[in-house]
Amino acid sequence: MKNDLHNRRGFLRKSALAALAAMVGAEVVFAEHMPPNYVPLGFDIDPMKGKIPDMKVLGDKPWNVETPIHRLDDAITPVEKMFIRNNGLLPSQPIDPNAWTLTINGESVKAPKTYTLTELKKRFKSYTYQVVLECGGNGRSGFEPQTSGNPWDQGAVSCAEWMGVRLKDVLADVGLKDDAVYIGYYGKDLHLSQDPAKVAISRGVPIKKALENETLLAWAVNGNDIPLVHGYPLRLVVGGWPASVSGKWLHTIAVRNKEHDGAKMEGHSYRMPVRPVQPGEKIAETPENFRIIESMPVKSLITYPQSGAMFDLKTKLALRGHAWAGDRAVANVHTSIDYGATWQPCKLQAPKNRLAWQHWQTEIAFPKAGYYEVWVRATDDAGVSQPMVIPQWNPGGYLNNACHRIAIKAV
Ligand SMILES: Nc1nc2c(c(=O)[nH]1)N[C@H]1C(S)=C(S)[C@@H](COP(=O)(O)O)O[C@H]1N2
Ligand SMILES: [Mo]
C-alpha cells in the first residue's frame, strides 16, 4: 500500500487522503503540512492492538522483549515493564548469590582480585541512581532497507533506579597500572551454540567512563533483587551509552591496556560508519571505516496518551513523556500538531541525577475536530535536536532518534 499513497512528486494522493479520512472517520487536519513521501500513522494501525499481551516478544531464543511505548509512562520503569535484550541463553540455574564472586583482572591491574558479592556489599559504600538503559539498536525498524538485528520499534529503553557500589571505588581498592585505558565485562550467560568456549557478548567502555560516579556494580533495581533476565545477582550499569555495555550476570571485569576486544566489539557491532553510507550499501567492516558508539543521541517519547486515542475537542489534551540525551542533559522539549510547521514548548523537569531521563508535559488545544498527529522533539544542552525524519542509515541499524509521533482524533 505504501507505494500507492504518493504521486510522483511525493505528495499524498487525493484518493489516499480520502481513504485515510474514511479509515479514521475524521477530517485529516493540516494534511497540507505533511512532508513529501510521509506515511501517516493512521495507515499503520496495529491490527493486533489490544489483543497482544502487555509486552512485545521479538524472540525467545534469545529472549528479546520490547515495551510498548504507552507502557513506559511511569516516572521510574517498573521491572515488569523493562525491555529485555539477551544475546545468549540465561545462565544455568539455580544461582546462589552467596557463592557469587566478581574478579577484577586484566593487563592493567597491579594484581587480580576476587570479591564475593557479600564482601562488595559490606566493604564499599552503596549508591542509588536513576539510569537510562537504551539498546543501541532501539528504533532499528525505522531504517530502510532493514538491517540485521532486532527490529525494535522505540521501546528498547528503560529508566530504573539501580543500587550498587561504584566501580571506581572497587578499582581503586584493586589498584590500577598507569596504562589502563579500557574495561571489558564477562557475564555467566551462555553462547547460543551452548559451546562453553564461546562468549555471547563481552563489551566495555574507556576507563574514563568506567570511573564516573554513576557507573555501578549493581545488585538491586527499584529496591529489590535484580530479576534473573536483567542480570541477577550482579550487573554492570553504565548509563547514557548503548545498554550493551551494561553487562549482566557479571563475574569478571578485565582492566585493559588497549581497547577491549571481546565479543560484539568488532565488525559493525555497536559501531557507526565514519563516513555517510548509502542506504543498503555494503562497506568493509574494518576499524578505519567504523567508530564505536559512545554517548547515545537526544531522544523523547510521548508515553501518554497512547497512539490512536480519541478525545473531546472541548477540553485541552494533556500529554506527557520522557526525554534523555546520553551523557548530556535535555534542555527543552517541543510538540507539533501540524507536521512540524510550528512547535510549542513543553514543561520539562530536571533529571533526578545525571544520566536519568527527564519528564515533560504539556496541554494542547486543537483548532477543530479531525485526525491529527502529535510529534515530540527534544533538544540537548549542546543545542542538538532530534531529526524529524529517519537519521543516517547505517549497516547495524543503530541510533534512530527520529521524533516520536502519535495519532490523535479530536471529536
Ligand atoms: N551478559 C550479558 N549482558 C548484557 C547482554 C547480554 O546478552 N549478556 N545484553 C546487552 C544488551 S545488548 C542490552 S541492550 C542490555 C539490555 O538490558 P536489559 O535486558 O536488562 O534491559 O543488556 C546488555 N548486557
Ligand atoms: Mo542492546
Short mmCIF file of N, CA, C and O in Angstrom, two decimals, residues 283-349:
data_model
loop_
_atom_site.label_atom_id
_atom_site.label_comp_id
_atom_site.label_asym_id
_atom_site.label_seq_id
_atom_site.Cartn_x
_atom_site.Cartn_y
_atom_site.Cartn_z
N ILE A 283 29.90 -1.83 3.20
CA ILE A 283 31.25 -1.29 3.32
C ILE A 283 32.08 -2.28 4.12
O ILE A 283 31.54 -3.02 4.95
N ALA A 284 33.38 -2.29 3.85
CA ALA A 284 34.27 -3.24 4.53
C ALA A 284 34.23 -2.97 6.04
O ALA A 284 34.31 -1.82 6.48
N GLU A 285 34.11 -4.07 6.81
CA GLU A 285 33.98 -3.92 8.26
C GLU A 285 35.35 -3.85 8.91
O GLU A 285 35.73 -4.70 9.72
N THR A 286 36.10 -2.83 8.54
CA THR A 286 37.43 -2.64 9.10
C THR A 286 37.37 -1.50 10.11
O THR A 286 36.51 -0.62 9.99
N PRO A 287 38.29 -1.51 11.09
CA PRO A 287 38.24 -0.48 12.13
C PRO A 287 38.31 0.95 11.57
O PRO A 287 37.70 1.85 12.13
N GLU A 288 39.00 1.15 10.41
CA GLU A 288 39.10 2.52 9.85
C GLU A 288 37.74 3.03 9.40
O GLU A 288 37.53 4.24 9.35
N ASN A 289 36.84 2.12 9.01
CA ASN A 289 35.55 2.55 8.47
C ASN A 289 34.49 2.80 9.54
O ASN A 289 33.41 3.29 9.23
N PHE A 290 34.76 2.40 10.78
CA PHE A 290 33.74 2.47 11.83
C PHE A 290 34.30 3.08 13.11
O PHE A 290 35.49 2.93 13.41
N ARG A 291 33.42 3.74 13.86
CA ARG A 291 33.78 4.17 15.21
C ARG A 291 32.81 3.56 16.20
O ARG A 291 31.62 3.35 15.90
N ILE A 292 33.30 3.27 17.39
CA ILE A 292 32.46 2.69 18.44
C ILE A 292 31.45 3.74 18.92
O ILE A 292 31.81 4.91 19.13
N ILE A 293 30.20 3.33 19.08
CA ILE A 293 29.18 4.25 19.59
C ILE A 293 29.47 4.55 21.06
O ILE A 293 29.69 3.63 21.85
N GLU A 294 29.49 5.82 21.40
CA GLU A 294 29.68 6.20 22.81
C GLU A 294 28.35 6.74 23.34
O GLU A 294 27.40 5.97 23.46
N SER A 295 28.27 8.05 23.63
CA SER A 295 27.02 8.57 24.17
C SER A 295 25.87 8.38 23.18
O SER A 295 26.04 8.56 21.98
N MET A 296 24.70 8.02 23.69
CA MET A 296 23.51 7.90 22.84
C MET A 296 22.97 9.30 22.52
O MET A 296 23.18 10.24 23.29
N PRO A 297 22.27 9.44 21.39
CA PRO A 297 21.78 10.78 20.99
C PRO A 297 20.49 11.16 21.71
O PRO A 297 19.81 10.32 22.30
N VAL A 298 20.16 12.46 21.63
CA VAL A 298 18.96 13.01 22.28
C VAL A 298 17.70 12.34 21.73
O VAL A 298 17.60 12.04 20.55
N LYS A 299 16.74 12.11 22.63
CA LYS A 299 15.52 11.38 22.24
C LYS A 299 14.37 11.72 23.18
O LYS A 299 14.61 12.09 24.32
N SER A 300 13.14 11.53 22.72
CA SER A 300 11.98 11.74 23.58
C SER A 300 10.84 10.83 23.15
O SER A 300 10.81 10.37 22.00
N LEU A 301 9.94 10.57 24.07
CA LEU A 301 8.78 9.72 23.79
C LEU A 301 7.52 10.38 24.35
O LEU A 301 7.58 11.04 25.39
N ILE A 302 6.40 10.15 23.66
CA ILE A 302 5.08 10.50 24.20
C ILE A 302 4.55 9.22 24.83
O ILE A 302 4.22 8.26 24.11
N THR A 303 4.48 9.17 26.15
CA THR A 303 4.03 7.94 26.80
C THR A 303 2.56 8.01 27.18
O THR A 303 1.95 7.01 27.53
N TYR A 304 1.97 9.23 27.13
CA TYR A 304 0.54 9.39 27.33
C TYR A 304 0.05 10.56 26.50
O TYR A 304 0.69 11.60 26.53
N PRO A 305 -1.05 10.45 25.75
CA PRO A 305 -1.87 9.24 25.61
C PRO A 305 -1.23 8.24 24.64
O PRO A 305 -0.21 8.52 24.01
N GLN A 306 -1.89 7.10 24.54
CA GLN A 306 -1.46 6.06 23.61
C GLN A 306 -1.85 6.48 22.19
O GLN A 306 -2.90 7.10 21.99
N SER A 307 -1.02 6.14 21.22
CA SER A 307 -1.34 6.46 19.83
C SER A 307 -2.70 5.87 19.47
O SER A 307 -3.00 4.73 19.83
N GLY A 308 -3.52 6.65 18.79
CA GLY A 308 -4.86 6.19 18.42
C GLY A 308 -5.94 6.73 19.35
O GLY A 308 -7.12 6.45 19.15
N ALA A 309 -5.54 7.51 20.38
CA ALA A 309 -6.51 7.99 21.37
C ALA A 309 -7.50 8.97 20.74
O ALA A 309 -7.18 9.70 19.82
N MET A 310 -8.72 8.95 21.28
CA MET A 310 -9.77 9.90 20.90
C MET A 310 -9.97 10.83 22.08
O MET A 310 -9.87 10.40 23.22
N PHE A 311 -10.24 12.09 21.81
CA PHE A 311 -10.54 12.95 22.95
C PHE A 311 -11.51 14.05 22.54
O PHE A 311 -11.70 14.33 21.35
N ASP A 312 -12.11 14.66 23.56
CA ASP A 312 -13.16 15.66 23.37
C ASP A 312 -12.54 17.01 23.06
O ASP A 312 -11.76 17.54 23.85
N LEU A 313 -12.91 17.57 21.94
CA LEU A 313 -12.35 18.84 21.47
C LEU A 313 -12.54 19.98 22.47
O LEU A 313 -11.77 20.94 22.49
N LYS A 314 -13.59 19.87 23.30
CA LYS A 314 -13.88 20.96 24.24
C LYS A 314 -12.81 21.10 25.32
O LYS A 314 -12.68 22.14 25.94
N THR A 315 -12.05 20.02 25.58
CA THR A 315 -11.01 20.09 26.61
C THR A 315 -9.65 20.17 25.91
O THR A 315 -9.54 19.83 24.74
N LYS A 316 -8.66 20.61 26.67
CA LYS A 316 -7.30 20.53 26.14
C LYS A 316 -6.80 19.10 26.33
O LYS A 316 -7.18 18.44 27.30
N LEU A 317 -5.96 18.64 25.42
CA LEU A 317 -5.40 17.30 25.57
C LEU A 317 -4.10 17.40 26.37
O LEU A 317 -3.19 18.14 26.00
N ALA A 318 -4.04 16.66 27.48
CA ALA A 318 -2.82 16.62 28.29
C ALA A 318 -1.92 15.52 27.76
O ALA A 318 -2.37 14.39 27.55
N LEU A 319 -0.66 15.86 27.50
CA LEU A 319 0.31 14.87 27.01
C LEU A 319 1.51 14.86 27.94
O LEU A 319 1.85 15.88 28.55
N ARG A 320 2.19 13.73 28.01
CA ARG A 320 3.42 13.67 28.80
C ARG A 320 4.33 12.56 28.27
O ARG A 320 3.92 11.70 27.48
N GLY A 321 5.55 12.61 28.77
CA GLY A 321 6.52 11.59 28.37
C GLY A 321 7.87 11.87 28.99
O GLY A 321 7.97 12.61 29.98
N HIS A 322 8.90 11.28 28.43
CA HIS A 322 10.26 11.44 28.95
C HIS A 322 11.19 11.86 27.82
O HIS A 322 10.89 11.63 26.65
N ALA A 323 12.32 12.44 28.21
CA ALA A 323 13.35 12.79 27.24
C ALA A 323 14.70 12.55 27.89
O ALA A 323 14.85 12.68 29.10
N TRP A 324 15.69 12.18 27.07
CA TRP A 324 17.03 11.91 27.58
C TRP A 324 18.04 12.17 26.48
O TRP A 324 17.66 12.30 25.32
N ALA A 325 19.31 12.25 26.83
CA ALA A 325 20.30 12.67 25.82
C ALA A 325 21.67 12.07 26.09
O ALA A 325 22.68 12.77 26.03
N GLY A 326 21.73 10.77 26.39
CA GLY A 326 23.02 10.12 26.62
C GLY A 326 23.75 10.77 27.77
O GLY A 326 23.19 10.96 28.84
N ASP A 327 25.00 11.15 27.55
CA ASP A 327 25.80 11.79 28.60
C ASP A 327 25.35 13.23 28.89
O ASP A 327 25.76 13.81 29.89
N ARG A 328 24.57 13.79 27.96
CA ARG A 328 24.14 15.18 28.13
C ARG A 328 22.79 15.25 28.86
O ARG A 328 22.15 14.23 29.07
N ALA A 329 22.36 16.49 29.16
CA ALA A 329 21.02 16.71 29.70
C ALA A 329 20.14 17.23 28.57
O ALA A 329 20.63 17.71 27.55
N VAL A 330 18.83 17.15 28.76
CA VAL A 330 17.88 17.70 27.79
C VAL A 330 17.60 19.14 28.20
O VAL A 330 17.32 19.43 29.37
N ALA A 331 17.69 20.05 27.23
CA ALA A 331 17.48 21.47 27.53
C ALA A 331 16.02 21.88 27.31
O ALA A 331 15.48 22.67 28.08
N ASN A 332 15.37 21.35 26.28
CA ASN A 332 13.96 21.67 26.06
C ASN A 332 13.28 20.63 25.20
O ASN A 332 13.94 19.85 24.50
N VAL A 333 11.94 20.61 25.31
CA VAL A 333 11.11 19.66 24.56
C VAL A 333 9.97 20.45 23.93
O VAL A 333 9.40 21.34 24.58
N HIS A 334 9.68 20.17 22.67
CA HIS A 334 8.58 20.83 21.96
C HIS A 334 7.67 19.78 21.34
O HIS A 334 8.11 18.68 21.03
N THR A 335 6.40 20.19 21.14
CA THR A 335 5.48 19.33 20.38
C THR A 335 4.95 20.12 19.18
O THR A 335 4.91 21.35 19.19
N SER A 336 4.52 19.36 18.17
CA SER A 336 3.91 19.96 16.97
C SER A 336 2.67 19.16 16.62
O SER A 336 2.67 17.92 16.73
N ILE A 337 1.58 19.84 16.20
CA ILE A 337 0.39 19.12 15.74
C ILE A 337 0.15 19.36 14.25
O ILE A 337 -0.84 18.93 13.70
N ASP A 338 1.10 20.08 13.59
CA ASP A 338 0.91 20.39 12.17
C ASP A 338 2.10 19.90 11.34
O ASP A 338 2.59 20.59 10.47
N TYR A 339 2.59 18.71 11.66
CA TYR A 339 3.67 18.05 10.91
C TYR A 339 4.93 18.91 10.88
O TYR A 339 5.64 18.97 9.88
N GLY A 340 5.20 19.58 12.01
CA GLY A 340 6.46 20.29 12.13
C GLY A 340 6.45 21.73 11.65
O GLY A 340 7.47 22.40 11.70
N ALA A 341 5.28 22.23 11.19
CA ALA A 341 5.23 23.63 10.72
C ALA A 341 5.45 24.59 11.89
O ALA A 341 6.18 25.57 11.77
N THR A 342 4.82 24.30 13.02
CA THR A 342 5.01 25.13 14.23
C THR A 342 5.26 24.21 15.42
O THR A 342 4.80 23.07 15.44
N TRP A 343 5.98 24.74 16.41
CA TRP A 343 6.35 23.94 17.60
C TRP A 343 6.02 24.72 18.86
O TRP A 343 6.26 25.92 18.93
N GLN A 344 5.48 24.02 19.86
CA GLN A 344 5.15 24.65 21.14
C GLN A 344 6.02 24.05 22.24
O GLN A 344 6.18 22.83 22.29
N PRO A 345 6.54 24.91 23.12
CA PRO A 345 7.39 24.39 24.20
C PRO A 345 6.58 23.63 25.25
O PRO A 345 5.42 23.95 25.50
N CYS A 346 7.21 22.64 25.87
CA CYS A 346 6.58 21.86 26.94
C CYS A 346 7.25 22.20 28.26
O CYS A 346 8.36 22.74 28.28
N LYS A 347 6.59 21.82 29.35
CA LYS A 347 7.25 21.91 30.67
C LYS A 347 8.20 20.72 30.79
O LYS A 347 7.83 19.60 30.43
N LEU A 348 9.39 21.00 31.29
CA LEU A 348 10.41 19.95 31.39
C LEU A 348 11.02 19.94 32.78
O LEU A 348 11.43 20.99 33.29
N GLN A 349 11.05 18.77 33.41
CA GLN A 349 11.66 18.66 34.74
C GLN A 349 13.16 18.39 34.63
O GLN A 349 13.62 17.80 33.66
#
